[in-house]
Short mmCIF file of C-alpha atoms in Angstrom, two decimals:
data_model
loop_
_atom_site.label_atom_id
_atom_site.label_comp_id
_atom_site.label_asym_id
_atom_site.label_seq_id
_atom_site.Cartn_x
_atom_site.Cartn_y
_atom_site.Cartn_z
CA MET A 1 -83.55 24.83 64.41
CA ASP A 2 -85.51 27.71 62.94
CA PRO A 3 -87.98 25.92 60.11
CA LEU A 4 -88.08 29.58 58.42
CA GLY A 5 -84.14 29.84 58.41
CA VAL A 6 -84.26 26.54 56.84
CA VAL A 7 -86.88 26.82 53.97
CA VAL A 8 -85.26 30.18 53.24
CA LEU A 9 -81.87 28.48 52.79
CA VAL A 10 -82.96 26.09 50.67
CA GLY A 11 -85.64 27.92 48.73
CA ALA A 12 -83.09 30.35 48.01
CA PHE A 13 -80.34 28.55 46.97
CA LEU A 14 -82.90 26.30 44.63
CA VAL A 15 -83.91 29.65 42.65
CA LEU A 16 -80.93 30.75 42.65
CA LEU A 17 -79.84 27.88 40.73
CA ALA A 18 -82.80 27.54 38.52
CA VAL A 19 -82.18 30.49 37.02
CA GLY A 20 -78.92 30.35 36.42
CA VAL A 21 -76.77 32.10 38.91
CA PRO A 22 -73.35 30.49 39.60
CA ILE A 23 -73.30 27.62 42.07
CA ALA A 24 -70.77 29.93 44.11
CA PHE A 25 -72.91 32.83 44.51
CA ALA A 26 -76.08 30.87 44.92
CA VAL A 27 -74.46 29.45 48.20
CA GLY A 28 -72.71 32.20 49.31
CA VAL A 29 -76.24 34.21 48.85
CA ALA A 30 -78.59 31.94 50.40
CA GLY A 31 -76.19 31.03 53.45
CA ALA A 32 -76.70 35.27 53.70
CA ALA A 33 -80.21 35.20 53.07
CA SER A 34 -80.92 32.77 55.95
CA LEU A 35 -78.65 34.46 58.14
CA LEU A 36 -80.25 37.61 57.98
CA LEU A 37 -83.33 36.20 59.65
CA SER A 38 -82.37 35.95 62.90
CA VAL A 39 -78.97 38.29 62.92
CA PRO A 40 -78.62 41.99 62.02
CA ALA A 41 -77.79 42.76 58.64
CA GLU A 42 -74.54 44.53 59.24
CA PRO A 43 -72.71 41.61 61.69
CA ALA A 44 -74.84 39.03 59.22
CA LEU A 45 -72.53 40.16 56.38
CA THR A 46 -69.76 40.71 58.51
CA THR A 47 -70.17 37.24 59.40
CA VAL A 48 -70.56 35.94 56.15
CA ALA A 49 -67.30 37.92 54.61
CA GLN A 50 -65.12 36.40 57.38
CA ARG A 51 -66.08 33.23 57.38
CA LEU A 52 -65.64 33.04 53.57
CA ALA A 53 -62.24 34.26 54.35
CA THR A 54 -61.20 31.84 56.93
CA GLY A 55 -62.86 29.11 54.94
CA ILE A 56 -59.56 29.20 52.85
CA ASP A 57 -57.23 29.86 55.69
CA SER A 58 -55.54 26.74 55.70
CA PHE A 59 -51.95 25.63 54.90
CA ALA A 60 -53.79 22.16 53.20
CA LEU A 61 -55.84 23.73 50.72
CA LEU A 62 -52.44 25.23 49.10
CA ALA A 63 -51.91 21.66 47.81
CA ILE A 64 -55.35 22.47 45.84
CA PRO A 65 -53.39 24.87 43.23
CA LEU A 66 -50.51 23.37 42.92
CA PHE A 67 -51.64 20.30 42.24
CA ILE A 68 -54.01 22.61 39.50
CA LEU A 69 -50.79 23.65 38.24
CA SER A 70 -48.72 20.61 38.07
CA GLY A 71 -51.98 19.21 36.10
CA GLN A 72 -51.91 21.93 33.75
CA LEU A 73 -48.62 21.22 33.29
CA MET A 74 -48.74 17.49 32.67
CA ASN A 75 -51.69 18.18 30.20
CA ARG A 76 -49.45 20.38 28.04
CA GLY A 77 -46.20 18.90 28.52
CA GLY A 78 -46.96 15.79 26.29
CA SER A 79 -48.27 12.86 29.04
CA ALA A 80 -51.38 12.36 27.58
CA GLU A 81 -50.10 10.90 24.26
CA ARG A 82 -47.84 8.97 26.14
CA LEU A 83 -49.89 7.27 28.74
CA VAL A 84 -52.21 6.52 25.99
CA ALA A 85 -49.87 4.82 24.00
CA LEU A 86 -48.71 2.76 26.77
CA GLY A 87 -52.60 1.56 27.69
CA ARG A 88 -52.47 0.81 24.33
CA ALA A 89 -49.38 -1.24 24.17
CA LEU A 90 -50.71 -2.65 27.46
CA VAL A 91 -54.66 -3.59 26.82
CA GLY A 92 -54.94 -2.72 22.94
CA PRO A 93 -54.83 -6.54 22.67
CA LEU A 94 -58.33 -7.20 24.89
CA PRO A 95 -61.13 -8.22 23.07
CA GLY A 96 -62.49 -4.12 22.80
CA GLY A 97 -59.24 -3.38 22.68
CA LEU A 98 -59.86 0.51 22.17
CA ILE A 99 -62.36 0.69 25.05
CA PHE A 100 -59.66 -0.51 27.50
CA VAL A 101 -57.05 1.49 25.86
CA ASN A 102 -59.65 4.74 26.52
CA VAL A 103 -60.05 3.62 30.06
CA VAL A 104 -56.35 2.89 31.02
CA GLY A 105 -55.54 6.15 29.43
CA CYS A 106 -58.03 8.02 31.60
CA LEU A 107 -56.74 6.27 34.56
CA LEU A 108 -53.50 7.14 34.37
CA PHE A 109 -53.50 10.69 33.12
CA GLY A 110 -56.07 10.71 36.24
CA ALA A 111 -53.80 9.72 38.22
CA VAL A 112 -51.14 12.01 36.87
CA SER A 113 -53.10 15.31 36.50
CA GLY A 114 -55.76 15.20 39.47
CA SER A 115 -57.88 16.66 36.80
CA ALA A 116 -61.18 15.04 35.30
CA VAL A 117 -61.87 17.87 33.15
CA ALA A 118 -58.09 17.77 31.78
CA THR A 119 -58.25 14.12 31.38
CA ALA A 120 -61.40 14.46 29.56
CA ALA A 121 -60.17 16.87 27.23
CA GLY A 122 -56.57 15.63 27.05
CA VAL A 123 -57.01 11.74 26.73
CA GLY A 124 -60.57 12.25 24.27
CA ALA A 125 -58.58 14.84 22.11
CA PHE A 126 -56.43 11.65 21.55
CA MET A 127 -59.00 8.55 22.06
CA ILE A 128 -62.36 9.53 20.17
CA PRO A 129 -60.89 10.09 16.52
CA LEU A 130 -58.48 6.88 17.25
CA MET A 131 -61.57 4.53 18.31
CA GLU A 132 -63.85 6.95 15.40
CA ARG A 133 -61.59 5.34 13.15
CA GLU A 134 -61.51 1.67 14.02
CA GLY A 135 -65.42 1.61 13.70
CA TYR A 136 -66.87 2.84 17.09
CA SER A 137 -69.27 5.49 17.15
CA ARG A 138 -68.46 8.78 18.26
CA GLU A 139 -70.62 8.79 20.75
CA GLN A 140 -69.31 5.06 22.42
CA ALA A 141 -65.94 6.78 22.18
CA ALA A 142 -67.10 10.29 23.98
CA ALA A 143 -69.40 8.15 26.52
CA VAL A 144 -66.69 5.84 27.67
CA ASN A 145 -63.90 8.77 27.62
CA ILE A 146 -66.39 10.73 29.83
CA THR A 147 -67.10 8.19 32.16
CA ALA A 148 -63.22 6.81 33.03
CA SER A 149 -62.28 10.61 33.45
CA THR A 150 -63.55 10.42 36.91
CA THR A 151 -61.67 7.74 37.87
CA GLY A 152 -58.80 10.30 38.37
CA LEU A 153 -60.86 11.74 41.11
CA LEU A 154 -60.40 8.81 43.04
CA VAL A 155 -56.90 7.62 42.41
CA PRO A 156 -54.38 10.35 43.88
CA PRO A 157 -53.16 13.14 43.88
CA SER A 158 -57.21 14.02 44.15
CA ASN A 159 -57.86 17.53 44.60
CA VAL A 160 -61.31 16.53 46.05
CA LEU A 161 -60.31 13.86 48.57
CA ILE A 162 -57.99 16.78 49.96
CA VAL A 163 -61.21 19.31 50.49
CA TYR A 164 -63.13 16.32 51.97
CA SER A 165 -59.82 16.18 54.72
CA LEU A 166 -60.59 19.48 55.18
CA ALA A 167 -64.78 19.06 55.33
CA SER A 168 -64.49 16.30 57.96
CA GLY A 169 -62.43 18.18 60.37
CA GLY A 170 -59.05 16.25 59.79
CA VAL A 171 -59.16 13.10 58.03
CA SER A 172 -55.54 11.78 56.77
CA ILE A 173 -55.17 12.89 53.26
CA ALA A 174 -52.42 9.84 52.92
CA ALA A 175 -55.01 7.53 54.12
CA LEU A 176 -57.57 8.71 51.65
CA PHE A 177 -55.24 9.17 48.97
CA LEU A 178 -54.30 5.28 49.54
CA ALA A 179 -57.71 4.55 49.73
CA GLY A 180 -58.80 5.62 46.72
CA TYR A 181 -56.63 3.16 44.43
CA VAL A 182 -58.76 -0.09 44.56
CA PRO A 183 -62.50 1.70 44.53
CA GLY A 184 -60.98 3.92 41.29
CA ILE A 185 -59.52 0.92 39.50
CA LEU A 186 -62.74 -1.06 40.15
CA VAL A 187 -64.77 1.83 38.45
CA GLY A 188 -62.46 1.85 35.35
CA VAL A 189 -63.05 -1.88 34.94
CA LEU A 190 -66.57 -2.30 35.59
CA ILE A 191 -67.21 0.73 33.08
CA ALA A 192 -64.85 -1.09 30.52
CA ILE A 193 -66.63 -4.33 31.05
CA ALA A 194 -70.06 -2.76 30.17
CA ALA A 195 -68.46 -0.54 27.14
CA VAL A 196 -67.17 -3.69 25.44
CA TRP A 197 -70.05 -5.64 26.43
CA THR A 198 -72.56 -3.05 24.71
CA SER A 199 -70.12 -2.37 21.68
CA GLY A 200 -70.55 -5.95 20.78
CA GLY A 201 -66.64 -6.27 21.87
CA ARG A 202 -65.67 -5.62 18.66
CA SER A 203 -61.50 -6.78 17.51
CA ARG A 204 -58.61 -6.59 18.64
CA VAL A 205 -56.90 -3.56 17.48
CA ALA A 206 -53.14 -5.03 18.44
CA ARG A 207 -50.97 -7.80 19.26
CA TRP A 208 -48.49 -8.01 22.38
CA GLU A 209 -45.54 -6.83 21.41
CA LEU A 210 -42.75 -6.91 24.03
CA ALA A 211 -40.79 -4.01 21.75
CA GLU A 212 -43.86 -1.90 21.75
CA LEU A 213 -44.32 -2.38 25.31
CA ARG A 214 -41.06 -1.48 26.22
CA SER A 215 -40.86 1.41 24.14
CA ALA A 216 -43.83 2.79 25.54
CA THR A 217 -43.03 2.11 29.11
CA LEU A 218 -40.01 4.24 28.72
CA ALA A 219 -41.76 6.98 27.19
CA ALA A 220 -44.57 7.08 30.06
CA ALA A 221 -42.00 6.40 32.64
CA PRO A 222 -41.47 9.87 33.42
CA SER A 223 -44.85 11.12 33.66
CA LEU A 224 -45.91 8.24 36.34
CA LEU A 225 -42.92 8.56 38.35
CA LEU A 226 -44.92 11.77 39.13
CA VAL A 227 -47.03 9.56 41.34
CA GLY A 228 -44.45 7.17 42.75
CA ILE A 229 -42.85 10.14 44.09
CA VAL A 230 -46.02 12.34 45.75
CA MET A 231 -47.45 9.11 46.89
CA GLY A 232 -44.01 7.41 48.15
CA GLY A 233 -42.93 11.06 50.05
CA ILE A 234 -46.81 11.08 51.64
CA VAL A 235 -46.57 7.55 52.78
CA GLY A 236 -42.84 7.42 53.84
CA GLY A 237 -43.04 11.00 55.72
CA VAL A 238 -41.33 12.57 53.88
CA PHE A 239 -43.20 15.26 52.84
CA THR A 240 -46.65 16.28 54.00
CA ALA A 241 -49.57 16.27 50.66
CA THR A 242 -49.02 20.40 50.55
CA GLU A 243 -45.37 19.84 50.26
CA ALA A 244 -45.91 16.77 47.54
CA ALA A 245 -47.88 19.22 45.51
CA GLY A 246 -44.99 21.84 45.17
CA VAL A 247 -42.61 18.94 44.56
CA ALA A 248 -45.25 17.82 41.82
CA VAL A 249 -45.22 21.64 39.86
CA VAL A 250 -41.31 21.28 39.76
CA TYR A 251 -41.34 18.06 38.59
CA ALA A 252 -43.81 18.66 35.99
CA LEU A 253 -42.02 21.80 35.26
CA VAL A 254 -38.59 19.92 34.59
CA LEU A 255 -40.65 17.08 32.44
CA GLY A 256 -42.15 19.51 30.36
CA LEU A 257 -39.41 22.00 29.93
CA GLY A 258 -36.85 19.45 29.49
CA VAL A 259 -37.79 15.78 29.33
CA TYR A 260 -40.46 15.85 27.13
CA ARG A 261 -39.49 19.22 25.32
CA GLU A 262 -43.26 20.06 24.76
CA ILE A 263 -43.79 22.98 26.70
CA ARG A 264 -41.85 26.64 25.44
CA ILE A 265 -40.80 29.16 27.76
CA TRP A 266 -43.46 31.61 26.38
CA GLU A 267 -46.17 29.14 26.57
CA LEU A 268 -45.63 29.15 30.72
CA ARG A 269 -47.61 32.68 30.85
CA SER A 270 -51.04 30.98 29.53
CA ILE A 271 -50.15 28.01 31.60
CA LEU A 272 -50.07 29.88 35.01
CA THR A 273 -53.01 31.69 34.02
CA GLU A 274 -55.25 28.75 33.34
CA ALA A 275 -54.13 27.30 36.34
CA ALA A 276 -55.09 30.52 38.31
CA THR A 277 -58.25 30.91 36.85
CA THR A 278 -58.96 27.54 37.80
CA THR A 279 -57.95 27.89 41.26
CA GLY A 280 -60.01 31.16 41.84
CA VAL A 281 -62.85 28.92 40.50
CA VAL A 282 -62.30 26.31 43.20
CA LEU A 283 -61.02 28.20 46.06
CA PHE A 284 -64.12 31.08 45.69
CA LEU A 285 -66.45 27.41 45.70
CA VAL A 286 -64.66 26.38 48.70
CA ALA A 287 -64.70 29.48 50.39
CA ALA A 288 -68.76 30.07 49.75
CA SER A 289 -69.22 26.53 50.44
CA MET A 290 -67.60 26.37 54.01
CA ALA A 291 -69.73 30.02 54.62
CA MET A 292 -72.96 27.83 54.00
CA SER A 293 -71.68 25.35 56.27
CA TRP A 294 -71.00 27.47 59.09
CA VAL A 295 -74.88 29.03 58.51
CA MET A 296 -76.02 25.55 58.76
CA ALA A 297 -74.17 24.79 61.89
CA TYR A 298 -75.43 28.00 63.32
CA GLU A 299 -79.12 26.59 62.72
CA ASN A 300 -79.00 23.18 64.14
CA ILE A 301 -79.23 21.72 60.14
CA PRO A 302 -76.26 19.39 60.55
CA GLN A 303 -77.73 18.00 64.22
CA ALA A 304 -81.20 17.98 63.30
CA VAL A 305 -80.41 15.27 59.64
CA SER A 306 -78.55 13.46 62.22
CA GLU A 307 -81.53 12.83 65.18
CA ALA A 308 -83.54 12.15 62.08
CA PHE A 309 -81.65 9.45 60.48
CA LEU A 310 -80.86 7.71 64.19
CA GLY A 311 -84.42 7.61 64.77
CA LEU A 312 -84.44 5.63 61.84
CA ALA A 313 -83.93 2.97 63.52
CA ALA A 314 -81.99 0.91 61.05
CA GLY A 315 -78.56 -0.04 60.75
CA PRO A 316 -75.34 1.29 59.29
CA LEU A 317 -76.06 -0.05 55.33
CA ALA A 318 -79.69 1.53 55.41
CA VAL A 319 -78.53 4.78 56.57
CA LEU A 320 -75.52 4.29 53.58
CA ALA A 321 -77.95 3.63 51.30
CA VAL A 322 -80.32 6.41 51.56
CA MET A 323 -77.44 8.84 51.60
CA ASN A 324 -76.43 7.73 48.89
CA LEU A 325 -79.46 8.10 46.99
CA LEU A 326 -79.68 11.39 48.37
CA LEU A 327 -75.99 12.09 47.05
CA LEU A 328 -76.53 11.05 43.91
CA ALA A 329 -80.47 13.13 43.41
CA VAL A 330 -77.87 15.97 44.92
CA GLY A 331 -75.24 15.27 42.25
CA THR A 332 -77.43 15.98 39.39
CA PHE A 333 -77.54 19.75 39.89
CA MET A 334 -74.72 20.65 42.43
CA ASP A 335 -70.70 20.21 41.85
CA MET A 336 -68.53 18.12 43.48
CA THR A 337 -66.52 20.32 45.79
CA PRO A 338 -69.46 22.60 47.09
CA ALA A 339 -71.23 19.20 47.65
CA VAL A 340 -68.50 17.66 49.78
CA LEU A 341 -68.15 20.87 51.95
CA ILE A 342 -71.79 21.49 52.30
CA PHE A 343 -72.52 17.68 53.03
CA THR A 344 -70.03 16.25 54.87
CA PRO A 345 -70.24 17.97 57.92
CA ILE A 346 -73.83 16.55 57.61
CA PHE A 347 -73.47 13.06 57.18
CA LEU A 348 -70.41 12.48 58.38
CA PRO A 349 -71.53 12.75 61.96
CA VAL A 350 -74.20 10.37 61.63
CA ALA A 351 -71.55 7.81 59.69
CA LEU A 352 -69.10 7.90 62.71
CA GLU A 353 -72.02 7.37 65.25
CA LEU A 354 -73.18 4.44 63.49
CA GLY A 355 -69.45 3.39 63.20
CA ILE A 356 -68.68 3.92 59.93
CA ASP A 357 -65.05 4.68 58.84
CA PRO A 358 -64.62 8.69 57.71
CA ILE A 359 -62.29 7.12 55.37
CA HIS A 360 -64.72 4.50 53.75
CA PHE A 361 -67.18 7.15 54.22
CA GLY A 362 -65.09 9.46 51.92
CA ILE A 363 -64.25 7.57 49.10
CA VAL A 364 -68.06 6.32 49.00
CA MET A 365 -69.19 9.80 48.68
CA VAL A 366 -66.69 10.84 46.39
CA LEU A 367 -67.43 8.27 44.43
CA ASN A 368 -71.09 8.90 44.44
CA LEU A 369 -70.83 12.42 43.15
CA CYS A 370 -68.30 11.17 40.48
CA VAL A 371 -71.41 10.40 38.70
CA GLY A 372 -73.00 13.36 38.94
CA LEU A 373 -70.29 14.61 36.98
CA CYS A 374 -71.39 12.70 34.08
CA THR A 375 -75.19 13.46 34.28
CA PRO A 376 -77.22 16.45 32.84
CA PRO A 377 -77.64 19.35 34.02
CA VAL A 378 -74.59 20.56 35.66
CA GLY A 379 -72.01 17.77 34.98
CA THR A 380 -68.60 19.65 33.90
CA VAL A 381 -66.95 16.43 32.75
CA LEU A 382 -70.27 15.42 30.50
CA PHE A 383 -70.10 18.84 28.71
CA VAL A 384 -66.39 18.44 28.14
CA GLY A 385 -66.18 15.20 26.73
CA CYS A 386 -69.04 16.29 24.09
CA GLY A 387 -67.23 19.11 23.29
CA ALA A 388 -63.79 17.00 22.90
CA ALA A 389 -65.95 14.79 20.75
CA GLY A 390 -67.88 17.35 18.72
CA THR A 391 -71.35 15.90 19.72
CA ASP A 392 -74.13 17.05 21.62
CA LEU A 393 -75.92 15.42 25.12
CA ARG A 394 -78.79 14.16 23.06
CA ARG A 395 -76.85 11.91 21.03
CA VAL A 396 -74.51 10.53 24.08
CA LEU A 397 -76.84 9.60 26.44
CA PRO A 398 -78.25 6.20 25.24
CA ALA A 399 -74.61 5.19 25.01
CA LEU A 400 -73.69 6.61 28.54
CA LEU A 401 -76.94 4.51 30.10
CA PRO A 402 -75.16 1.53 30.66
CA LEU A 403 -72.01 2.96 31.75
CA TYR A 404 -74.51 5.14 34.46
CA ILE A 405 -75.61 1.53 35.75
CA ALA A 406 -71.66 0.29 35.95
CA MET A 407 -70.31 3.34 38.34
CA VAL A 408 -73.75 2.90 40.44
CA VAL A 409 -72.48 -1.02 40.59
CA ALA A 410 -69.12 -0.23 41.83
CA LEU A 411 -70.45 2.88 44.26
CA ILE A 412 -72.82 -0.41 45.51
CA VAL A 413 -69.92 -2.63 46.09
CA VAL A 414 -67.57 0.28 47.95
CA THR A 415 -70.74 0.74 50.26
CA LEU A 416 -71.29 -2.98 50.89
CA VAL A 417 -67.44 -3.63 50.96
CA PRO A 418 -65.13 -1.49 53.31
CA ASP A 419 -62.32 -3.71 52.73
CA LEU A 420 -61.77 -2.41 49.29
CA SER A 421 -61.26 1.14 50.78
CA LEU A 422 -59.42 0.32 54.13
CA ALA A 423 -57.60 -2.79 53.01
CA LEU A 424 -54.03 0.17 51.66
CA PRO A 425 -54.40 2.68 54.50
CA ARG A 426 -54.37 -0.64 57.08
CA ALA A 427 -51.35 -1.96 55.55
CA PHE A 428 -49.65 1.16 55.47
CA GLY A 429 -50.08 1.57 59.01
CA PHE A 430 -53.09 5.12 58.45
CA ALA A 431 -56.15 3.25 59.78
CA PRO A 432 -57.21 1.01 62.55
#
């Protein structure tokens, strides 16, 4: 490992981030700058360009734009409102009912859309005004919406779990999808409990009514069926995750145009444009991060980090604790996708050497980085949630602090109890 190359790689990346360069450009430029120290300019730049192209030359990655498009269609097609209504019928009668409705609505819509940002915007548009009318502060409502929106990144279909599968060298996407259910629900439950406790446990907002529950379930069932089709097809071996994404697009289109009838033909252009824009951002991040990962491998950084961790003579839990602390710090200034692509090749070999299951490690990593989506200065979900609530970071941060603690507690529990992640993959034969 060339120490100067490492210094240039890390230093250039941090400086570029500090001056406001978009993270994808910062990642690509830092990788190229480091490589230029040991390789002549023309082959170095050619290699980086090749790695940018080959980094996204993957059939599995085709699932990402397709799931993004299906999420956009579900978001615009009326699913959010119906899933929130189902959540209200299911958990509204609980003490602090609207908090549970917000969390369940985010969990359900996150599972349908696969996007934390879309969940924060879609569910927040309904729940934040509703909670405010029931006496919650706008900041409390926004804090619950922001943190609960990240549960959709654990509950499938999840684009970031597909990215982890790519970065890990082929961990089963189906196994990762199954592994995310219990941790995702656990995060939602702990967020709801923390929010109810800090709000003083306001009164119920409804009574359990069988007729209302039946009506809400029938209205939301077509949306929820998408998850059943995707997961049933993948687990049953009917189609791959990429093919499932294509099925999801067709289903979401039929649902929005023909069943709910909340999408008009002329709106498809703007939906496709939004999906293409989001896809371009995500895949450019993937390409740049894969290029940087190659440069780090060229500099032998993963091997050096592995030797350093293994030289601590500590057990798996101690090493996981250190990794979690590092990832929590990384998540505050780096978006989830590049963080997964850059740090998986560094940390996963250490985890495997210590006997940690790669499926469990992937869930721990994604859950860890979900915290970063809700924290300044880079948290995208944080700022989308604040925008949906019409408030700012300074006001919402006090309400977020106890919910951060709940997310970290969930992270600790999932880290210490691997069976929370592995029980379902084992039950369906996707994990030993």
